[in-house]
Coordinates of N, CA and C and ligand atoms in Angstrom, one line a residue:
M20 N 103.1 90.8 105.7 CA 102.0 91.6 106.4 C 102.2 91.6 107.9
K21 N 102.2 92.8 108.5 CA 102.2 92.9 109.9 C 100.8 93.4 110.4
Y22 N 100.1 92.6 111.2 CA 98.8 93.0 111.8 C 99.0 93.4 113.2
Y23 N 98.4 94.5 113.6 CA 98.3 94.9 115.0 C 96.9 95.0 115.3
V24 N 96.4 94.4 116.4 CA 95.0 94.4 116.8 C 95.0 95.2 118.2
M25 N 94.3 96.3 118.3 CA 94.1 97.0 119.6 C 92.8 96.5 120.1
T26 N 92.8 95.9 121.3 CA 91.6 95.3 121.8 C 91.7 95.2 123.4
L27 N 90.5 95.0 124.0 CA 90.5 94.7 125.4 C 90.6 93.2 125.7
F28 N 90.5 92.4 124.6 CA 90.5 90.9 124.7 C 91.6 90.3 123.7
P29 N 92.9 90.7 124.0 CA 93.9 90.2 123.1 C 94.0 88.7 123.0
E30 N 93.6 88.0 124.1 CA 93.8 86.5 124.1 C 92.7 85.9 123.2
M31 N 91.6 86.5 123.1 CA 90.5 86.0 122.2 C 91.0 86.0 120.8
V32 N 91.6 87.1 120.4 CA 92.1 87.3 119.0 C 93.2 86.4 118.7
R33 N 94.2 86.3 119.6 CA 95.4 85.4 119.5 C 94.8 84.0 119.3
Q34 N 94.0 83.5 120.2 CA 93.5 82.1 120.2 C 92.7 81.8 118.8
G35 N 92.0 82.8 118.5 CA 91.1 82.7 117.3 C 91.9 82.5 116.0
L36 N 93.1 83.1 115.9 CA 93.8 83.2 114.7 C 95.1 82.3 114.7
N37 N 95.3 81.5 115.8 CA 96.5 80.7 115.8 C 96.3 79.3 115.3
T38 N 95.1 79.0 114.7 CA 94.8 77.7 114.3 C 94.9 77.6 112.7
S39 N 95.0 76.4 112.1 CA 94.8 76.2 110.7 C 95.7 77.1 109.9
I40 N 95.2 77.5 108.8 CA 96.0 78.1 107.7 C 96.6 79.4 108.2
I41 N 95.9 80.3 109.0 CA 96.4 81.5 109.4 C 97.5 81.3 110.4
G42 N 97.2 80.3 111.4 CA 98.3 80.0 112.4 C 99.5 79.5 111.7
R43 N 99.4 78.7 110.7 CA 100.6 78.1 110.0 C 101.4 79.3 109.3
A44 N 100.6 80.2 108.7 CA 101.2 81.3 108.0 C 102.0 82.2 108.9
I45 N 101.5 82.4 110.2 CA 102.2 83.2 111.2 C 103.5 82.4 111.6
N46 N 103.4 81.0 111.9 CA 104.6 80.3 112.2 C 105.6 80.3 111.2
R47 N 105.2 80.3 109.9 CA 106.1 80.3 108.8 C 106.7 81.7 108.6
G48 N 106.2 82.7 109.3 CA 106.8 84.1 109.1 C 106.2 84.8 107.9
L49 N 105.1 84.4 107.4 CA 104.5 85.1 106.2 C 103.6 86.3 106.7
L50 N 103.2 86.1 107.9 CA 102.4 87.1 108.6 C 102.9 87.3 110.0
S51 N 102.7 88.5 110.6 CA 102.9 88.6 112.0 C 101.6 89.2 112.7
L52 N 101.3 88.8 113.9 CA 100.1 89.3 114.6 C 100.4 89.7 115.9
E53 N 100.3 91.0 116.3 CA 100.5 91.5 117.6 C 99.2 92.0 118.1
C54 N 98.7 91.3 119.2 CA 97.5 91.7 119.9 C 97.8 92.6 121.1
M55 N 97.4 93.8 120.9 CA 97.8 94.9 121.9 C 96.7 95.0 122.9
D56 N 96.9 94.9 124.2 CA 95.9 95.1 125.3 C 95.8 96.6 125.6
I57 N 94.6 97.1 125.2 CA 94.4 98.6 125.4 C 94.4 98.9 126.9
R58 N 94.0 97.9 127.7 CA 93.9 98.2 129.2 C 95.3 98.5 129.7
A59 N 96.3 97.9 129.1 CA 97.7 98.0 129.6 C 98.2 99.5 129.5
Y60 N 97.5 100.3 128.8 CA 98.0 101.6 128.5 C 97.2 102.7 129.4
T61 N 96.2 102.2 130.1 CA 95.5 103.3 131.0 C 96.4 103.9 132.0
T62 N 96.2 105.1 132.2 CA 96.9 105.9 133.3 C 96.0 105.9 134.6
E63 N 94.8 105.4 134.5 CA 93.9 105.3 135.6 C 94.3 104.4 136.7
K64 N 94.3 104.8 138.0 CA 94.8 103.9 139.0 C 94.1 102.6 139.2
H65 N 92.8 102.6 138.9 CA 92.0 101.3 139.0 C 92.0 100.6 137.7
G66 N 92.6 101.0 136.7 CA 92.7 100.3 135.5 C 91.5 100.4 134.6
H67 N 90.6 101.4 134.9 CA 89.5 101.6 134.0 C 89.8 102.1 132.7
V68 N 89.1 101.6 131.7 CA 89.3 102.1 130.3 C 88.0 102.7 129.8
D69 N 86.9 102.8 130.6 CA 85.7 103.3 130.1 C 85.0 104.2 131.2
D70 N 84.1 105.0 130.7 CA 83.4 106.0 131.6 C 82.0 106.3 131.1
Y71 N 81.2 107.0 131.9 CA 79.8 107.3 131.5 C 79.8 108.3 130.3
P72 N 78.8 108.2 129.5 CA 78.8 109.1 128.3 C 78.3 110.5 128.7
Y73 N 79.1 111.5 128.3 CA 78.6 112.9 128.5 C 77.2 113.1 127.8
G74 N 76.3 113.7 128.5 CA 75.0 113.9 128.0 C 74.0 112.8 128.4
G75 N 74.6 111.8 129.1 CA 73.7 110.7 129.6 C 73.4 109.7 128.6
G76 N 72.7 108.7 128.9 CA 72.3 107.6 128.1 C 72.9 106.3 128.7
A77 N 72.5 105.2 128.0 CA 72.8 103.9 128.5 C 74.3 103.5 128.1
G78 N 74.9 102.6 128.9 CA 76.2 102.0 128.6 C 77.3 102.9 128.9
M79 N 78.5 102.4 128.6 CA 79.7 103.0 128.9 C 80.5 103.4 127.6
V80 N 81.4 104.3 127.6 CA 82.2 104.7 126.4 C 83.7 104.4 126.7
M81 N 84.4 103.9 125.8 CA 85.8 103.7 126.0 C 86.5 105.0 125.8
Q82 N 87.4 105.3 126.8 CA 88.1 106.6 126.8 C 89.2 106.7 125.8
A83 N 89.5 108.0 125.4 CA 90.4 108.3 124.4 C 91.9 107.9 124.8
Q84 N 92.2 108.2 126.1 CA 93.7 108.2 126.4 C 94.3 106.8 126.2
P85 N 93.8 105.7 126.8 CA 94.5 104.4 126.6 C 94.5 104.0 125.1
V86 N 93.4 104.3 124.4 CA 93.5 104.0 122.9 C 94.6 104.8 122.2
Y87 N 94.7 106.1 122.5 CA 95.7 106.9 121.8 C 97.1 106.4 122.2
D88 N 97.3 106.1 123.4 CA 98.7 105.7 123.9 C 99.1 104.4 123.3
C89 N 98.1 103.5 123.2 CA 98.3 102.2 122.6 C 98.7 102.4 121.1
Y90 N 98.0 103.2 120.4 CA 98.3 103.6 119.0 C 99.7 104.1 118.9
Q91 N 100.1 105.0 119.7 CA 101.4 105.6 119.7 C 102.5 104.6 119.9
D92 N 102.2 103.6 120.7 CA 103.2 102.6 121.0 C 103.4 101.7 119.7
I93 N 102.3 101.5 119.0 CA 102.4 100.7 117.7 C 103.2 101.6 116.7
C94 N 102.9 102.9 116.6 CA 103.6 103.7 115.7 C 105.1 103.7 115.9
R95 N 105.5 103.8 117.3 CA 106.9 103.8 117.6 C 107.6 102.5 117.1
R96 N 106.8 101.4 117.1 CA 107.4 100.1 116.6 C 107.5 99.9 115.1
T97 N 106.7 100.6 114.4 CA 106.6 100.4 112.9 C 107.5 101.5 112.3
E98 N 108.6 101.2 111.8 CA 109.6 102.2 111.3 C 109.3 102.4 109.8
S99 N 108.2 102.1 109.3 CA 107.9 102.3 107.8 C 107.7 103.8 107.5
A100 N 108.0 104.2 106.3 CA 107.9 105.6 105.9 C 106.5 106.2 106.1
K101 N 105.5 105.5 105.5 CA 104.1 106.0 105.6 C 103.4 105.4 106.8
K102 N 102.4 106.2 107.2 CA 101.6 105.8 108.4 C 100.7 104.7 108.0
P103 N 100.7 103.6 108.8 CA 99.8 102.5 108.5 C 98.3 102.9 108.6
R104 N 97.5 102.2 107.8 CA 96.0 102.4 107.9 C 95.5 101.9 109.2
V105 N 94.5 102.6 109.8 CA 93.9 102.1 111.1 C 92.4 101.9 110.8
I106 N 92.1 100.6 110.9 CA 90.7 100.1 110.6 C 89.9 100.0 111.8
Y107 N 88.8 100.8 112.0 CA 88.0 100.7 113.1 C 86.8 99.8 112.7
L108 N 86.6 98.8 113.5 CA 85.5 97.8 113.2 C 84.2 98.4 113.9
T109 N 83.2 98.7 113.0 CA 82.1 99.3 113.5 C 80.9 99.0 112.5
P110 N 79.7 98.8 113.1 CA 78.6 98.6 112.2 C 78.2 99.8 111.3
Q111 N 78.8 100.9 111.8 CA 78.6 102.2 110.9 C 79.6 102.3 109.8
G112 N 80.5 101.3 109.5 CA 81.4 101.4 108.5 C 80.9 100.9 107.2
K113 N 81.8 101.0 106.2 CA 81.6 100.5 104.8 C 81.6 99.0 104.9
T114 N 80.7 98.3 104.2 CA 80.6 96.8 104.4 C 81.7 96.1 103.7
F115 N 82.4 95.2 104.5 CA 83.6 94.5 104.0 C 83.2 93.6 102.8
E116 N 84.0 93.6 101.8 CA 83.8 92.6 100.7 C 85.1 92.2 100.1
Q117 N 85.0 91.2 99.2 CA 86.3 90.6 98.7 C 87.2 91.6 98.1
K118 N 86.7 92.6 97.3 CA 87.6 93.6 96.7 C 88.4 94.4 97.8
M119 N 87.8 94.6 98.9 CA 88.5 95.3 100.0 C 89.6 94.3 100.6
A120 N 89.3 93.1 100.6 CA 90.3 92.1 101.2 C 91.5 92.0 100.3
V121 N 91.3 92.1 99.0 CA 92.4 92.1 98.1 C 93.2 93.3 98.2
E122 N 92.5 94.5 98.3 CA 93.2 95.8 98.4 C 94.0 95.9 99.7
F123 N 93.4 95.5 100.8 CA 94.1 95.6 102.2 C 95.3 94.7 102.2
A124 N 95.3 93.6 101.4 CA 96.4 92.6 101.4 C 97.6 93.2 100.8
E125 N 97.5 94.4 100.1 CA 98.7 95.0 99.5 C 99.5 95.9 100.5
E126 N 98.9 96.2 101.7 CA 99.5 97.0 102.7 C 100.6 96.2 103.4
E127 N 101.6 97.0 103.9 CA 102.7 96.3 104.6 C 102.4 96.2 106.1
T128 N 101.5 97.0 106.7 CA 101.1 97.0 108.0 C 99.7 97.4 108.1
L129 N 98.9 96.7 108.9 CA 97.5 97.1 109.2 C 97.2 97.1 110.7
I130 N 96.5 98.2 111.1 CA 96.2 98.3 112.6 C 94.6 98.2 112.6
F131 N 94.1 97.3 113.5 CA 92.7 97.1 113.7 C 92.4 97.6 115.1
L132 N 91.3 98.4 115.2 CA 90.9 98.9 116.5 C 89.5 98.3 116.8
C133 N 89.5 97.6 117.9 CA 88.2 96.9 118.3 C 87.6 97.7 119.5
G134 N 86.3 98.1 119.3 CA 85.6 98.8 120.3 C 84.7 97.8 121.1
H135 N 84.3 98.3 122.2 CA 83.3 97.5 123.1 C 82.4 98.5 123.7
Y136 N 81.5 98.0 124.5 CA 80.5 98.9 125.1 C 79.7 99.7 124.1
E137 N 79.5 100.9 124.4 CA 78.7 101.7 123.4 C 79.6 102.4 122.4
G138 N 80.9 102.1 122.4 CA 81.7 102.7 121.4 C 83.0 103.4 122.1
I139 N 83.7 104.2 121.3 CA 84.9 104.9 121.7 C 84.8 106.4 121.6
D140 N 85.4 107.1 122.4 CA 85.3 108.5 122.5 C 85.7 109.0 121.0
E141 N 84.8 109.8 120.5 CA 84.9 110.2 119.0 C 86.2 111.0 118.7
R142 N 86.7 111.7 119.8 CA 87.9 112.5 119.5 C 89.1 111.6 119.0
V143 N 89.3 110.5 119.7 CA 90.4 109.7 119.3 C 90.2 109.0 118.0
L144 N 89.0 108.7 117.7 CA 88.6 108.1 116.4 C 88.9 109.1 115.3
E145 N 88.6 110.3 115.5 CA 88.9 111.4 114.5 C 90.5 111.5 114.3
M146 N 91.2 111.3 115.3 CA 92.6 111.5 115.3 C 93.4 110.3 114.5
I147 N 92.9 109.1 114.7 CA 93.7 107.9 114.2 C 93.1 107.1 113.2
V148 N 91.8 107.0 113.1 CA 91.1 106.1 112.1 C 91.2 106.6 110.7
T149 N 91.6 105.6 109.8 CA 91.6 105.9 108.4 C 90.4 105.3 107.6
D150 N 90.0 104.1 108.1 CA 88.9 103.3 107.5 C 87.9 102.8 108.6
N151 N 86.6 103.1 108.3 CA 85.6 102.5 109.2 C 85.0 101.3 108.4
V152 N 85.0 100.1 109.0 CA 84.6 98.9 108.3 C 83.6 98.1 109.2
S153 N 82.5 97.7 108.5 CA 81.5 96.7 109.1 C 81.7 95.4 108.4
I154 N 81.3 94.3 109.1 CA 81.2 93.0 108.4 C 79.8 92.6 108.0
G155 N 78.9 93.5 108.2 CA 77.5 93.2 107.7 C 76.5 93.9 108.7
D156 N 75.2 93.8 108.2 CA 74.2 94.5 108.9 C 73.6 93.8 110.0
Y157 N 74.3 93.6 111.1 CA 73.9 93.0 112.3 C 74.8 93.5 113.4
V158 N 74.4 93.4 114.6 CA 75.3 94.0 115.8 C 76.0 92.9 116.5
L159 N 77.3 93.1 116.7 CA 78.1 92.3 117.5 C 78.4 93.0 118.8
T160 N 78.9 92.2 119.8 CA 79.2 92.8 121.1 C 80.5 93.5 121.1
G161 N 81.3 93.2 120.1 CA 82.6 94.0 120.0 C 83.2 93.8 118.7
G162 N 84.3 94.4 118.5 CA 84.9 94.4 117.1 C 85.9 93.2 116.9
E163 N 86.1 92.4 117.9 CA 87.2 91.4 117.8 C 86.8 90.3 116.7
L164 N 85.6 89.8 116.7 CA 85.2 88.8 115.8 C 85.3 89.4 114.4
A165 N 84.9 90.6 114.2 CA 85.0 91.3 112.9 C 86.4 91.4 112.4
A166 N 87.3 91.8 113.3 CA 88.7 91.9 113.0 C 89.3 90.6 112.6
M167 N 88.9 89.5 113.3 CA 89.4 88.2 113.0 C 88.8 87.8 111.6
V168 N 87.6 88.1 111.3 CA 87.0 87.7 110.0 C 87.8 88.5 108.9
M169 N 88.1 89.8 109.1 CA 88.9 90.5 108.1 C 90.3 90.0 107.9
I170 N 90.9 89.7 109.0 CA 92.3 89.2 109.0 C 92.4 87.8 108.2
D171 N 91.4 87.0 108.5 CA 91.4 85.7 107.8 C 91.3 86.0 106.3
S172 N 90.3 86.8 105.9 CA 90.0 87.0 104.5 C 91.1 87.7 103.8
I173 N 91.8 88.7 104.4 CA 92.9 89.4 103.8 C 94.1 88.5 103.6
S174 N 94.3 87.7 104.6 CA 95.6 86.9 104.6 C 95.6 85.9 103.5
R175 N 94.4 85.3 103.1 CA 94.4 84.3 102.1 C 94.7 84.9 100.7
N176 N 94.9 86.2 100.6 CA 95.3 86.9 99.4 C 96.8 87.2 99.4
I177 N 97.5 86.8 100.4 CA 98.9 87.1 100.5 C 99.6 85.9 100.0
S178 N 100.6 86.1 99.2 CA 101.3 85.0 98.5 C 102.0 84.1 99.5
G179 N 101.7 82.8 99.3 CA 102.3 81.7 100.1 C 101.4 81.3 101.2
V180 N 100.3 82.0 101.6 CA 99.4 81.7 102.7 C 98.6 80.4 102.4
L181 N 98.1 80.4 101.2 CA 97.4 79.2 100.8 C 98.3 78.2 100.1
N182 N 98.1 76.9 100.2 CA 98.9 75.9 99.6 C 99.1 76.2 98.1
N183 N 98.0 76.5 97.5 CA 98.0 76.7 96.0 C 97.5 78.0 95.7
D184 N 98.4 78.8 95.0 CA 98.0 80.2 94.7 C 96.8 80.4 93.8
I185 N 96.6 79.4 92.9 CA 95.4 79.6 92.1 C 94.1 79.4 92.8
S186 N 94.1 78.7 93.9 CA 92.8 78.5 94.6 C 92.1 79.8 95.1
A187 N 93.0 80.8 95.5 CA 92.4 82.1 95.9 C 91.8 82.8 94.6
E188 N 92.3 82.4 93.4 CA 91.7 83.1 92.2 C 90.4 82.5 91.8
T189 N 90.4 81.1 91.7 CA 89.3 80.5 91.1 C 88.1 80.3 92.0
E190 N 88.1 80.7 93.2 CA 87.0 80.4 94.1 C 85.9 81.5 94.0
S191 N 84.9 81.3 94.7 CA 83.7 82.2 94.7 C 84.2 83.6 94.7
F192 N 83.5 84.4 93.9 CA 83.6 85.9 93.9 C 84.7 86.4 93.0
S193 N 85.8 85.7 92.7 CA 86.8 86.3 92.0 C 86.4 86.6 90.6
D194 N 85.5 85.8 90.0 CA 84.9 86.2 88.7 C 83.5 86.6 88.8
G195 N 83.1 86.9 90.0 CA 81.7 87.5 90.3 C 80.6 86.4 90.4
L196 N 81.1 85.2 90.3 CA 80.1 84.0 90.4 C 80.4 83.1 91.6
L197 N 79.4 82.4 92.1 CA 79.6 81.4 93.1 C 80.4 80.2 92.6
E198 N 81.0 79.6 93.4 CA 81.8 78.4 93.0 C 80.9 77.2 92.7
Y199 N 81.4 76.4 91.7 CA 80.7 75.2 91.4 C 80.8 74.1 92.4
P200 N 79.9 73.0 92.4 CA 79.9 72.0 93.4 C 81.1 71.1 93.3
Q201 N 81.6 70.5 94.3 CA 82.8 69.7 94.4 C 82.4 68.3 94.8
Y202 N 83.1 67.3 94.3 CA 82.8 65.9 94.7 C 84.2 65.2 94.9
T203 N 84.2 64.1 95.8 CA 85.4 63.3 96.0 C 85.0 61.9 96.2
R204 N 85.9 61.0 96.4 CA 85.5 59.5 96.5 C 84.6 59.3 97.7
P205 N 83.7 58.4 97.6 CA 83.5 57.4 96.5 C 82.6 57.9 95.4
E206 N 82.6 57.2 94.3 CA 81.8 57.6 93.2 C 80.3 57.5 93.5
V207 N 79.9 56.5 94.4 CA 78.5 56.5 94.8 C 78.5 56.5 96.3
F208 N 77.6 57.5 96.7 CA 77.4 57.6 98.2 C 75.9 57.6 98.5
M209 N 75.4 56.5 99.2 CA 74.0 56.3 99.5 C 73.2 56.5 98.2
E210 N 73.6 55.8 97.2 CA 72.9 55.8 95.9 C 73.0 57.0 95.0
K211 N 73.7 58.0 95.6 CA 73.9 59.2 94.8 C 75.2 59.1 94.1
R212 N 75.2 59.4 92.7 CA 76.4 59.2 91.9 C 77.0 60.6 91.7
V213 N 78.3 60.6 91.5 CA 79.1 61.8 91.1 C 78.7 62.1 89.7
P214 N 78.4 63.4 89.3 CA 78.1 63.7 88.0 C 79.1 63.1 86.9
E215 N 78.6 62.4 85.9 CA 79.3 61.6 85.0 C 80.5 62.3 84.3
V216 N 80.2 63.6 83.9 CA 81.2 64.4 83.2 C 82.6 64.5 84.0
L217 N 82.5 64.5 85.3 CA 83.7 64.7 86.1 C 84.6 63.4 86.1
L218 N 83.9 62.3 85.7 CA 84.7 61.1 85.6 C 85.2 60.8 84.2
S219 N 84.9 61.7 83.2 CA 85.1 61.4 81.8 C 86.6 61.7 81.4
G220 N 87.3 62.6 82.2 CA 88.6 63.0 81.9 C 88.6 64.0 80.6
H221 N 87.5 64.4 80.2 CA 87.4 65.4 79.1 C 87.4 66.8 79.7
H222 N 88.6 67.4 79.6 CA 88.8 68.7 80.4 C 87.9 69.9 79.9
A223 N 87.8 69.9 78.6 CA 87.0 71.0 78.1 C 85.5 70.9 78.6
N224 N 85.0 69.6 78.5 CA 83.6 69.4 79.0 C 83.5 69.7 80.5
I225 N 84.5 69.3 81.2 CA 84.5 69.6 82.7 C 84.4 71.1 83.0
R226 N 85.3 71.8 82.3 CA 85.4 73.3 82.4 C 84.0 73.9 82.1
Q227 N 83.4 73.4 81.0 CA 82.1 74.0 80.6 C 81.0 73.7 81.7
W228 N 81.0 72.4 82.1 CA 80.0 72.0 83.1 C 80.1 72.8 84.4
R229 N 81.4 73.0 84.8 CA 81.6 73.8 86.0 C 81.1 75.3 85.9
R230 N 81.4 75.8 84.7 CA 81.0 77.2 84.5 C 79.5 77.3 84.5
E231 N 78.8 76.3 83.9 CA 77.3 76.3 83.9 C 76.8 76.2 85.3
Q232 N 77.4 75.3 86.1 CA 77.0 75.1 87.5 C 77.2 76.4 88.3
S233 N 78.3 77.1 88.1 CA 78.5 78.4 88.8 C 77.4 79.4 88.4
I234 N 77.0 79.4 87.2 CA 76.0 80.3 86.7 C 74.6 79.9 87.3
K235 N 74.4 78.6 87.3 CA 73.1 78.1 87.8 C 73.0 78.5 89.3
R236 N 74.0 78.2 90.1 CA 74.1 78.5 91.5 C 73.9 80.0 91.8
T237 N 74.6 80.8 91.1 CA 74.5 82.3 91.3 C 73.0 82.7 91.0
C238 N 72.4 82.2 89.9 CA 71.0 82.6 89.6 C 70.1 82.2 90.7
E239 N 70.3 81.0 91.2 CA 69.4 80.4 92.2 C 69.6 81.0 93.6
R240 N 70.9 81.3 94.0 CA 71.1 81.5 95.4 C 71.4 83.0 95.6
R241 N 72.2 83.7 94.6 CA 72.6 85.1 94.7 C 72.4 85.9 93.5
P242 N 71.1 85.9 93.0 CA 71.0 86.7 91.8 C 71.4 88.1 91.8
D243 N 71.5 88.7 93.0 CA 72.0 90.0 93.1 C 73.5 90.2 92.6
L244 N 74.2 89.1 92.6 CA 75.7 89.1 92.1 C 75.8 89.2 90.6
L245 N 74.7 88.9 89.9 CA 74.8 88.8 88.4 C 75.1 90.2 87.7
D246 N 74.6 91.3 88.4 CA 74.9 92.6 87.9 C 76.4 92.8 87.6
K247 N 77.2 92.3 88.4 CA 78.7 92.6 88.3 C 79.4 91.5 87.6
A248 N 78.8 90.3 87.4 CA 79.4 89.2 86.8 C 79.6 89.4 85.2
V249 N 80.7 88.9 84.7 CA 81.0 89.1 83.2 C 80.5 87.7 82.6
L250 N 79.4 87.9 81.7 CA 78.8 86.7 81.0 C 78.7 87.0 79.6
D251 N 78.9 86.0 78.8 CA 78.7 86.1 77.3 C 77.2 85.9 77.0
K252 N 77.0 86.0 75.7 CA 75.5 86.0 75.2 C 74.9 84.6 75.6
K253 N 75.6 83.6 75.3 CA 75.0 82.2 75.7 C 74.7 82.0 77.1
E254 N 75.6 82.6 77.9 CA 75.5 82.5 79.4 C 74.3 83.3 79.9
L255 N 74.1 84.5 79.3 CA 73.0 85.3 79.6 C 71.6 84.5 79.4
E256 N 71.6 83.8 78.2 CA 70.4 82.9 77.9 C 70.2 81.9 79.0
L257 N 71.3 81.2 79.4 CA 71.3 80.3 80.6 C 70.6 80.8 81.8
C258 N 71.0 82.1 82.1 CA 70.4 82.7 83.3 C 68.9 82.7 83.3
K259 N 68.3 83.0 82.1 CA 66.9 83.1 81.9 C 66.3 81.8 82.4
K260 N 66.9 80.6 82.1 CA 66.4 79.3 82.5 C 66.5 79.1 84.0
Y261 N 67.5 79.6 84.6 CA 67.8 79.4 86.1 C 67.2 80.4 87.0
L262 N 67.0 81.6 86.6 CA 66.6 82.8 87.4 C 65.2 82.4 87.9
P263 N 64.9 82.6 89.2 CA 63.6 82.4 89.7 C 62.7 83.5 89.1
I264 N 61.5 83.1 88.6 CA 60.6 84.0 87.9 C 60.0 85.0 88.9
S265 N 60.3 86.3 88.6 CA 59.9 87.3 89.6 C 58.6 88.1 89.2
Ligands
6GU26 CL1 82.9 95.6 112.4 N1 81.9 95.7 114.8 C1 80.9 95.6 115.6 N2 81.0 95.9 116.9 N3 79.6 95.1 115.3 C2 79.5 94.8 114.0 C3 80.5 94.9 113.0 C4 81.7 95.4 113.5 N4 80.0 94.6 111.9 C5 78.8 94.2 112.0 N5 78.4 94.3 113.3

């Protein structure tokens, strides 16, 4: 996967993603990350990348020219047959979720466009953006943190990025349920014991206990997820026990 991030704050994105698992994946050549400074493409003599909005109103709007030229420079570098998707980070986009992370992970190149101020001139957005994506219903000061969230989440679905390929599969959401609770040594911490079944070595019982815990958690914390979860008859009965009475 080749990521390109178009931003006014390339250092923020570089710094944010060069740590931990994603940083290691970049160093191992499983991913590449190019943070492109939109400001470097302005033809304005004072280096401005924004201007007042036509029609008036508060704030500034990012101009089309440096964004378009930055995009063209990325296109020149990517010699792939099809045009890469361009993801514009905006609270007006479709809400990012796990299914999209898996789908985006199949692409060979992804371009992220981060806006600031009151947004970007609509004309360049019409010309280059293929996907408008939001990371949730709240407002950020810019798209950078949202791009970093998406890159982190997409990357863990790319083969080799996680130490163990099965962990991407068995974690929260992949079967529509929240993950079960985890424990490690010691067996007793401040008088609280690890659930006995986990020490039993009885793998079928452990699997069943974990499945039940996942269902219990989902009922208690995210009952909205149950609509899409695949549950058998006995598991549906379990839900009645755990679902908060409405
Ligand atoms: Cl993707 N961008 C910005 N600027 N704000 C947001 C967002 C994205 N998602 C939620 N708020």
